[in-house]
PDB file of C-alpha atoms in Angstrom:
ATOM      1  CA  MET A   1      -8.685  -1.236   6.791  1.00 57.00           C
ATOM      2  CA  ILE A   2      -6.566   1.682   7.953  1.00 59.00           C
ATOM      3  CA  HIS A   3      -2.883   1.074   7.424  1.00 59.00           C
ATOM      4  CA  GLY A   4      -1.413   3.985   9.325  1.00 59.00           C
ATOM      5  CA  HIS A   5       2.287   4.586   8.753  1.00 57.00           C
ATOM      6  CA  ALA A   6       1.821   7.914   6.996  1.00 50.00           C
ATOM      7  CA  THR A   7      -1.131   6.559   5.079  1.00 58.00           C
ATOM      8  CA  PRO A   8      -4.280   8.190   6.394  1.00 58.00           C
ATOM      9  CA  GLN A   9      -6.469   6.940   3.548  1.00 62.00           C
ATOM     10  CA  GLY A  10      -8.886   4.189   4.355  1.00 65.00           C
ATOM     11  CA  LEU A  11      -8.841   1.168   2.095  1.00 74.00           C
ATOM     12  CA  PHE A  12     -11.747  -1.153   1.433  1.00 76.00           C
ATOM     13  CA  PHE A  13      -9.992  -4.448   1.893  1.00 78.00           C
ATOM     14  CA  PRO A  14     -12.390  -7.370   2.330  1.00 78.00           C
ATOM     15  CA  HIS A  15     -10.868 -10.506   3.830  1.00 77.00           C
ATOM     16  CA  ALA A  16      -7.635  -8.643   4.525  1.00 77.00           C
ATOM     17  CA  GLY A  17      -7.293 -10.322   7.852  1.00 86.00           C
ATOM     18  CA  VAL A  18      -5.116  -8.542  10.352  1.00 88.00           C
ATOM     19  CA  ARG A  19      -2.335  -6.023   9.829  1.00 88.00           C
ATOM     20  CA  ILE A  20       1.063  -6.872  11.297  1.00 92.00           C
ATOM     21  CA  SER A  21       4.501  -5.224  11.275  1.00 92.00           C
ATOM     22  CA  GLU A  22       7.643  -7.304  10.969  1.00 93.00           C
ATOM     23  CA  ASP A  23      10.411  -4.722  11.052  1.00 92.00           C
ATOM     24  CA  SER A  24      12.620  -6.690  13.433  1.00 93.00           C
ATOM     25  CA  ALA A  25      12.524  -9.664  11.108  1.00 94.00           C
ATOM     26  CA  THR A  26      14.865  -7.831   8.738  1.00 94.00           C
ATOM     27  CA  LEU A  27      17.616  -8.225  11.324  1.00 95.00           C
ATOM     28  CA  ILE A  28      17.685 -12.007  11.339  1.00 96.00           C
ATOM     29  CA  SER A  29      18.824 -14.660   8.910  1.00 97.00           C
ATOM     30  CA  PRO A  30      16.615 -16.624   6.532  1.00 97.00           C
ATOM     31  CA  GLU A  31      17.185 -19.709   8.665  1.00 97.00           C
ATOM     32  CA  MET A  32      15.999 -17.885  11.771  1.00 97.00           C
ATOM     33  CA  ILE A  33      13.002 -16.505   9.921  1.00 97.00           C
ATOM     34  CA  ASP A  34      11.981 -20.026   8.982  1.00 97.00           C
ATOM     35  CA  ARG A  35      12.659 -21.531  12.379  1.00 96.00           C
ATOM     36  CA  VAL A  36      11.840 -18.803  14.898  1.00 95.00           C
ATOM     37  CA  LEU A  37       9.598 -16.267  13.257  1.00 95.00           C
ATOM     38  CA  TRP A  38       7.505 -17.918  10.609  1.00 96.00           C
ATOM     39  CA  PRO A  39       5.456 -20.223  12.837  1.00 96.00           C
ATOM     40  CA  TYR A  40       4.387 -17.211  14.891  1.00 95.00           C
ATOM     41  CA  ILE A  41       3.485 -15.123  11.846  1.00 95.00           C
ATOM     42  CA  GLU A  42       1.233 -17.907  10.638  1.00 94.00           C
ATOM     43  CA  ARG A  43      -0.291 -18.396  14.067  1.00 95.00           C
ATOM     44  CA  SER A  44      -0.964 -14.684  14.431  1.00 94.00           C
ATOM     45  CA  VAL A  45      -2.702 -14.133  11.116  1.00 95.00           C
ATOM     46  CA  GLU A  46      -4.473 -17.429  10.522  1.00 95.00           C
ATOM     47  CA  PRO A  47      -7.342 -16.838  12.973  1.00 95.00           C
ATOM     48  CA  PHE A  48      -8.142 -13.649  11.022  1.00 93.00           C
ATOM     49  CA  GLY A  49      -8.065 -15.341   7.652  1.00 93.00           C
ATOM     50  CA  GLY A  50      -4.817 -13.770   6.565  1.00 93.00           C
ATOM     51  CA  GLY A  51      -2.597 -10.777   6.982  1.00 92.00           C
ATOM     52  CA  PHE A  52      -1.455  -7.476   5.565  1.00 91.00           C
ATOM     53  CA  VAL A  53       2.237  -7.140   6.365  1.00 94.00           C
ATOM     54  CA  HIS A  54       4.329  -4.027   6.758  1.00 92.00           C
ATOM     55  CA  TYR A  55       8.024  -3.903   7.432  1.00 94.00           C
ATOM     56  CA  CYS A  56      10.839  -1.385   7.174  1.00 92.00           C
ATOM     57  CA  GLY A  57      14.345  -2.203   6.027  1.00 92.00           C
ATOM     58  CA  LYS A  58      15.493  -4.637   3.375  1.00 94.00           C
ATOM     59  CA  HIS A  59      15.354  -8.403   3.412  1.00 96.00           C
ATOM     60  CA  ASP A  60      14.862 -10.147   0.083  1.00 97.00           C
ATOM     61  CA  TYR A  61      14.263 -13.527   1.651  1.00 98.00           C
ATOM     62  CA  LEU A  62      11.601 -12.148   3.977  1.00 97.00           C
ATOM     63  CA  PHE A  63       9.834 -10.498   1.053  1.00 98.00           C
ATOM     64  CA  GLN A  64       9.832 -13.723  -0.940  1.00 98.00           C
ATOM     65  CA  LYS A  65       8.750 -15.734   2.064  1.00 97.00           C
ATOM     66  CA  LEU A  66       5.812 -13.412   2.647  1.00 97.00           C
ATOM     67  CA  CYS A  67       4.854 -13.574  -1.020  1.00 97.00           C
ATOM     68  CA  SER A  68       4.918 -17.356  -0.939  1.00 96.00           C
ATOM     69  CA  SER A  69       2.398 -17.556   1.880  1.00 96.00           C
ATOM     70  CA  ARG A  70      -1.261 -18.040   1.075  1.00 93.00           C
ATOM     71  CA  LEU A  71      -2.017 -16.157   4.287  1.00 95.00           C
ATOM     72  CA  VAL A  72      -0.309 -12.932   3.231  1.00 95.00           C
ATOM     73  CA  LYS A  73      -2.712 -10.852   1.187  1.00 92.00           C
ATOM     74  CA  ALA A  74      -0.676  -7.678   0.778  1.00 93.00           C
ATOM     75  CA  ILE A  75       2.712  -6.207   1.635  1.00 95.00           C
ATOM     76  CA  ASP A  76       3.728  -2.655   2.420  1.00 92.00           C
ATOM     77  CA  LEU A  77       7.404  -1.778   2.232  1.00 93.00           C
ATOM     78  CA  GLY A  78       8.581   0.932   4.582  1.00 89.00           C
ATOM     79  CA  ASN A  79      11.777   1.341   2.570  1.00 92.00           C
ATOM     80  CA  PRO A  80      10.861   0.650  -1.061  1.00 93.00           C
ATOM     81  CA  GLU A  81      13.891   2.660  -2.176  1.00 92.00           C
ATOM     82  CA  LYS A  82      16.092  -0.223  -1.059  1.00 93.00           C
ATOM     83  CA  TYR A  83      14.490  -2.565  -3.582  1.00 95.00           C
ATOM     84  CA  ASP A  84      14.384  -2.879  -7.320  1.00 96.00           C
ATOM     85  CA  ALA A  85      10.774  -2.073  -8.140  1.00 96.00           C
ATOM     86  CA  ARG A  86      10.605  -4.533 -11.020  1.00 97.00           C
ATOM     87  CA  TRP A  87      11.879  -7.370  -8.832  1.00 98.00           C
ATOM     88  CA  VAL A  88       9.308  -6.560  -6.147  1.00 98.00           C
ATOM     89  CA  LEU A  89       6.438  -6.351  -8.631  1.00 98.00           C
ATOM     90  CA  GLU A  90       7.465  -9.582 -10.333  1.00 98.00           C
ATOM     91  CA  ARG A  91       7.517 -11.439  -7.009  1.00 98.00           C
ATOM     92  CA  CYS A  92       4.072 -10.051  -6.228  1.00 97.00           C
ATOM     93  CA  ALA A  93       2.719 -10.960  -9.647  1.00 96.00           C
ATOM     94  CA  GLU A  94       4.004 -14.530  -9.379  1.00 96.00           C
ATOM     95  CA  SER A  95       2.286 -15.032  -6.064  1.00 96.00           C
ATOM     96  CA  SER A  96      -0.825 -12.883  -6.526  1.00 93.00           C
ATOM     97  CA  THR A  97       0.262 -10.791  -3.565  1.00 95.00           C
ATOM     98  CA  VAL A  98      -0.878  -7.187  -3.641  1.00 94.00           C
ATOM     99  CA  LEU A  99       1.854  -4.583  -3.303  1.00 96.00           C
ATOM    100  CA  TYR A 100       0.458  -1.776  -1.184  1.00 91.00           C
ATOM    101  CA  SER A 101       3.371   0.562  -1.110  1.00 89.00           C
ATOM    102  CA  ARG A 102       5.251   3.604  -2.221  1.00 90.00           C
ATOM    103  CA  ILE A 103       7.609   3.253  -5.182  1.00 94.00           C
ATOM    104  CA  PRO A 104      10.351   5.860  -5.257  1.00 92.00           C
ATOM    105  CA  ALA A 105      10.639   8.442  -8.007  1.00 93.00           C
ATOM    106  CA  ILE A 106      13.802   8.912 -10.039  1.00 93.00           C
ATOM    107  CA  ASP A 107      15.635  12.156  -9.273  1.00 91.00           C
ATOM    108  CA  GLY A 108      13.939  15.007 -11.091  1.00 92.00           C
ATOM    109  CA  GLU A 109      11.041  12.888 -12.264  1.00 95.00           C
ATOM    110  CA  GLY A 110       7.745  14.734 -12.582  1.00 94.00           C
ATOM    111  CA  TRP A 111       4.389  13.350 -11.534  1.00 94.00           C
ATOM    112  CA  PHE A 112       3.224  12.598 -15.066  1.00 95.00           C
ATOM    113  CA  GLU A 113       6.410  10.751 -16.031  1.00 96.00           C
ATOM    114  CA  TYR A 114       6.414   8.953 -12.693  1.00 96.00           C
ATOM    115  CA  THR A 115       2.836   7.763 -13.096  1.00 96.00           C
ATOM    116  CA  GLU A 116       3.520   6.570 -16.631  1.00 96.00           C
ATOM    117  CA  ARG A 117       6.739   4.760 -15.710  1.00 97.00           C
ATOM    118  CA  VAL A 118       5.353   2.985 -12.663  1.00 97.00           C
ATOM    119  CA  GLY A 119       2.023   2.289 -14.339  1.00 97.00           C
ATOM    120  CA  PHE A 120       3.672   0.541 -17.274  1.00 97.00           C
ATOM    121  CA  LEU A 121       5.903  -1.387 -14.885  1.00 97.00           C
ATOM    122  CA  VAL A 122       2.844  -2.629 -13.029  1.00 97.00           C
ATOM    123  CA  LYS A 123       1.174  -3.516 -16.315  1.00 96.00           C
ATOM    124  CA  GLU A 124       4.235  -5.313 -17.681  1.00 97.00           C
ATOM    125  CA  THR A 125       4.772  -7.408 -14.585  1.00 97.00           C
ATOM    126  CA  GLY A 126       1.102  -8.200 -14.130  1.00 96.00           C
ATOM    127  CA  ALA A 127       1.230  -7.183 -10.491  1.00 96.00           C
ATOM    128  CA  ARG A 128      -1.733  -5.918  -8.530  1.00 95.00           C
ATOM    129  CA  CYS A 129      -0.723  -2.721  -6.837  1.00 95.00           C
ATOM    130  CA  VAL A 130      -2.095  -0.056  -4.532  1.00 93.00           C
ATOM    131  CA  LEU A 131       0.408   2.683  -5.230  1.00 93.00           C
ATOM    132  CA  ARG A 132       1.031   5.591  -2.903  1.00 89.00           C
ATOM    133  CA  PRO A 133       2.894   7.872  -5.292  1.00 92.00           C
ATOM    134  CA  THR A 134       5.949   9.739  -4.081  1.00 90.00           C
ATOM    135  CA  VAL A 135       5.469  12.582  -6.545  1.00 91.00           C
ATOM    136  CA  TYR A 136       2.034  13.978  -7.241  1.00 90.00           C
ATOM    137  CA  PRO A 137       0.452  17.214  -8.365  1.00 89.00           C
ATOM    138  CA  GLU A 138      -0.922  19.956  -6.200  1.00 83.00           C
ATOM    139  CA  THR A 139      -4.286  20.647  -7.758  1.00 86.00           C
ATOM    140  CA  MET A 140      -7.289  18.362  -7.686  1.00 84.00           C
ATOM    141  CA  LYS A 141      -7.646  18.737 -11.459  1.00 89.00           C
ATOM    142  CA  GLU A 142      -4.138  17.416 -11.982  1.00 90.00           C
ATOM    143  CA  CYS A 143      -4.743  14.657  -9.457  1.00 89.00           C
ATOM    144  CA  GLN A 144      -7.680  13.532 -11.576  1.00 90.00           C
ATOM    145  CA  VAL A 145      -5.357  13.477 -14.594  1.00 92.00           C
ATOM    146  CA  ILE A 146      -2.898  11.103 -12.965  1.00 93.00           C
ATOM    147  CA  LEU A 147      -5.720   9.007 -11.511  1.00 92.00           C
ATOM    148  CA  ASP A 148      -7.209   8.553 -14.989  1.00 93.00           C
ATOM    149  CA  LEU A 149      -3.768   7.923 -16.465  1.00 96.00           C
ATOM    150  CA  TRP A 150      -3.022   5.299 -13.806  1.00 96.00           C
ATOM    151  CA  HIS A 151      -6.306   3.509 -14.354  1.00 94.00           C
ATOM    152  CA  ASP A 152      -5.873   3.605 -18.156  1.00 95.00           C
ATOM    153  CA  ILE A 153      -2.393   2.111 -18.011  1.00 96.00           C
ATOM    154  CA  THR A 154      -2.966  -0.530 -15.343  1.00 95.00           C
ATOM    155  CA  GLY A 155      -6.514  -1.459 -16.286  1.00 89.00           C
TER     156      GLY A 155
ATOM    157  CA  MET B   1     -18.756   8.727  -4.682  1.00 58.00           C
ATOM    158  CA  THR B   2     -18.020   6.520  -1.679  1.00 68.00           C
ATOM    159  CA  SER B   3     -20.058   3.612  -3.042  1.00 76.00           C
ATOM    160  CA  HIS B   4     -18.293   3.955  -6.401  1.00 77.00           C
ATOM    161  CA  ARG B   5     -14.958   3.820  -4.632  1.00 75.00           C
ATOM    162  CA  VAL B   6     -15.987   0.810  -2.543  1.00 75.00           C
ATOM    163  CA  GLU B   7     -17.118  -0.985  -5.700  1.00 81.00           C
ATOM    164  CA  GLN B   8     -13.847  -0.125  -7.430  1.00 81.00           C
ATOM    165  CA  HIS B   9     -11.915  -1.514  -4.466  1.00 81.00           C
ATOM    166  CA  ARG B  10     -14.126  -4.593  -4.296  1.00 82.00           C
ATOM    167  CA  ARG B  11     -13.378  -5.339  -7.947  1.00 87.00           C
ATOM    168  CA  PHE B  12      -9.682  -4.756  -7.365  1.00 89.00           C
ATOM    169  CA  TRP B  13      -9.536  -7.343  -4.597  1.00 84.00           C
ATOM    170  CA  GLN B  14     -11.342  -9.769  -6.888  1.00 85.00           C
ATOM    171  CA  GLY B  15      -8.468  -9.325  -9.347  1.00 86.00           C
ATOM    172  CA  VAL B  16     -10.550  -7.290 -11.772  1.00 89.00           C
ATOM    173  CA  GLY B  17      -9.846  -3.874 -13.216  1.00 89.00           C
ATOM    174  CA  ALA B  18      -7.082  -1.360 -12.742  1.00 92.00           C
ATOM    175  CA  SER B  19      -4.669  -1.088  -9.876  1.00 94.00           C
ATOM    176  CA  LEU B  20      -5.353   1.587  -7.303  1.00 92.00           C
ATOM    177  CA  LEU B  21      -3.642   4.913  -6.715  1.00 91.00           C
ATOM    178  CA  PHE B  22      -3.738   6.686  -3.370  1.00 87.00           C
ATOM    179  CA  ILE B  23      -2.819  10.328  -3.616  1.00 84.00           C
ATOM    180  CA  PRO B  24      -2.100  11.863  -0.210  1.00 76.00           C
ATOM    181  CA  ARG B  25      -4.703  14.261   1.069  1.00 66.00           C
ATOM    182  CA  GLY B  26      -4.290  17.701   2.466  1.00 55.00           C
ATOM    183  CA  ASP B  27      -1.886  20.480   1.630  1.00 49.00           C
ATOM    184  CA  ARG B  28       0.365  18.806  -0.880  1.00 48.00           C
ATOM    185  CA  LYS B  29       3.203  21.283  -0.546  1.00 49.00           C
ATOM    186  CA  LEU B  30       3.312  20.827   3.199  1.00 44.00           C
ATOM    187  CA  PHE B  31       2.831  17.097   2.833  1.00 46.00           C
ATOM    188  CA  SER B  32       5.769  16.693   0.535  1.00 47.00           C
ATOM    189  CA  THR B  33       8.045  18.549   2.913  1.00 46.00           C
ATOM    190  CA  GLY B  34       6.771  16.691   5.934  1.00 44.00           C
ATOM    191  CA  GLU B  35       5.654  19.859   7.654  1.00 42.00           C
ATOM    192  CA  ALA B  36       2.012  18.931   7.868  1.00 44.00           C
ATOM    193  CA  ALA B  37       0.545  16.569  10.412  1.00 45.00           C
ATOM    194  CA  LEU B  38      -0.338  13.321   8.708  1.00 48.00           C
ATOM    195  CA  TYR B  39      -2.985  12.428  11.216  1.00 53.00           C
ATOM    196  CA  GLY B  40      -5.675  14.456  12.859  1.00 60.00           C
ATOM    197  CA  LEU B  41      -5.717  13.554  16.522  1.00 64.00           C
ATOM    198  CA  ASP B  42      -8.994  15.252  17.434  1.00 70.00           C
ATOM    199  CA  ASN B  43     -11.204  12.855  19.376  1.00 76.00           C
ATOM    200  CA  TYR B  44      -8.766  10.112  18.578  1.00 73.00           C
ATOM    201  CA  SER B  45      -9.719   7.971  21.577  1.00 77.00           C
ATOM    202  CA  GLU B  46     -13.346   7.936  20.481  1.00 83.00           C
ATOM    203  CA  ARG B  47     -12.387   7.363  16.867  1.00 78.00           C
ATOM    204  CA  PHE B  48     -10.119   4.485  17.844  1.00 75.00           C
ATOM    205  CA  GLU B  49     -13.112   2.677  19.309  1.00 82.00           C
ATOM    206  CA  ASP B  50     -15.468   3.550  16.480  1.00 85.00           C
ATOM    207  CA  PRO B  51     -14.421   2.578  12.929  1.00 82.00           C
ATOM    208  CA  GLU B  52     -17.115   4.771  11.401  1.00 84.00           C
ATOM    209  CA  LEU B  53     -15.815   7.855  13.193  1.00 82.00           C
ATOM    210  CA  MET B  54     -12.275   6.932  12.181  1.00 76.00           C
ATOM    211  CA  TRP B  55     -13.339   6.555   8.582  1.00 76.00           C
ATOM    212  CA  GLU B  56     -15.090   9.924   8.615  1.00 76.00           C
ATOM    213  CA  GLY B  57     -11.925  11.549   9.878  1.00 70.00           C
ATOM    214  CA  MET B  58      -9.761   9.997   7.216  1.00 66.00           C
ATOM    215  CA  LYS B  59     -11.826  10.395   4.090  1.00 58.00           C
ATOM    216  CA  ILE B  60      -9.931  11.068   0.924  1.00 47.00           C
ATOM    217  CA  GLU B  61     -10.483  14.420  -0.735  1.00 41.00           C
ATOM    218  CA  GLN B  62     -12.702  13.999  -3.718  1.00 39.00           C
ATOM    219  CA  PRO B  63     -11.835  15.581  -7.041  1.00 36.00           C
TER     220      PRO B  63
END
């Protein structure tokens, strides 16, 4: 599965279904999501066995609605900075939805501190996460350090 | 290395093992400032039709 959206890495994602973007959905009310949008989301992903959903903007109801669906396997937030990371991870953990997303760094936060903070947050909430870090080192040796650190904390 | 990574991802999607971390590839300084192209567009039409070619063009740098 190739996500795109500034994410050139390929991801082995068996049974992911189909990737969809629902940016416009953030502009409508929860009632309209239920009545107008949701039937079409389900119809579009069901033939593929599920969906991986991206959207930009902020809409708490949409996020929760996506998490509640057995058809939604993973969610990517285009604007994770608009959300409380703990809230997002808790919703994902409750519903066994994978968060495939960036999580913003705190101002001035270094890559080691960032990896520790987010890693422990993932561990505490019990969420399953594919993190695209927003701060990261420049050398491959340092990248291996944060990769090992991430796996140690979240494993 | 690829098979190890596939196995790691397979376990992840089964709910086993650590979460995953995707560190952006390429020149990290340029990447962080947005000055570098995120996608290579060479032969993109062919790659679009051929997942294996697309995968080859998007491989993650290995430590």
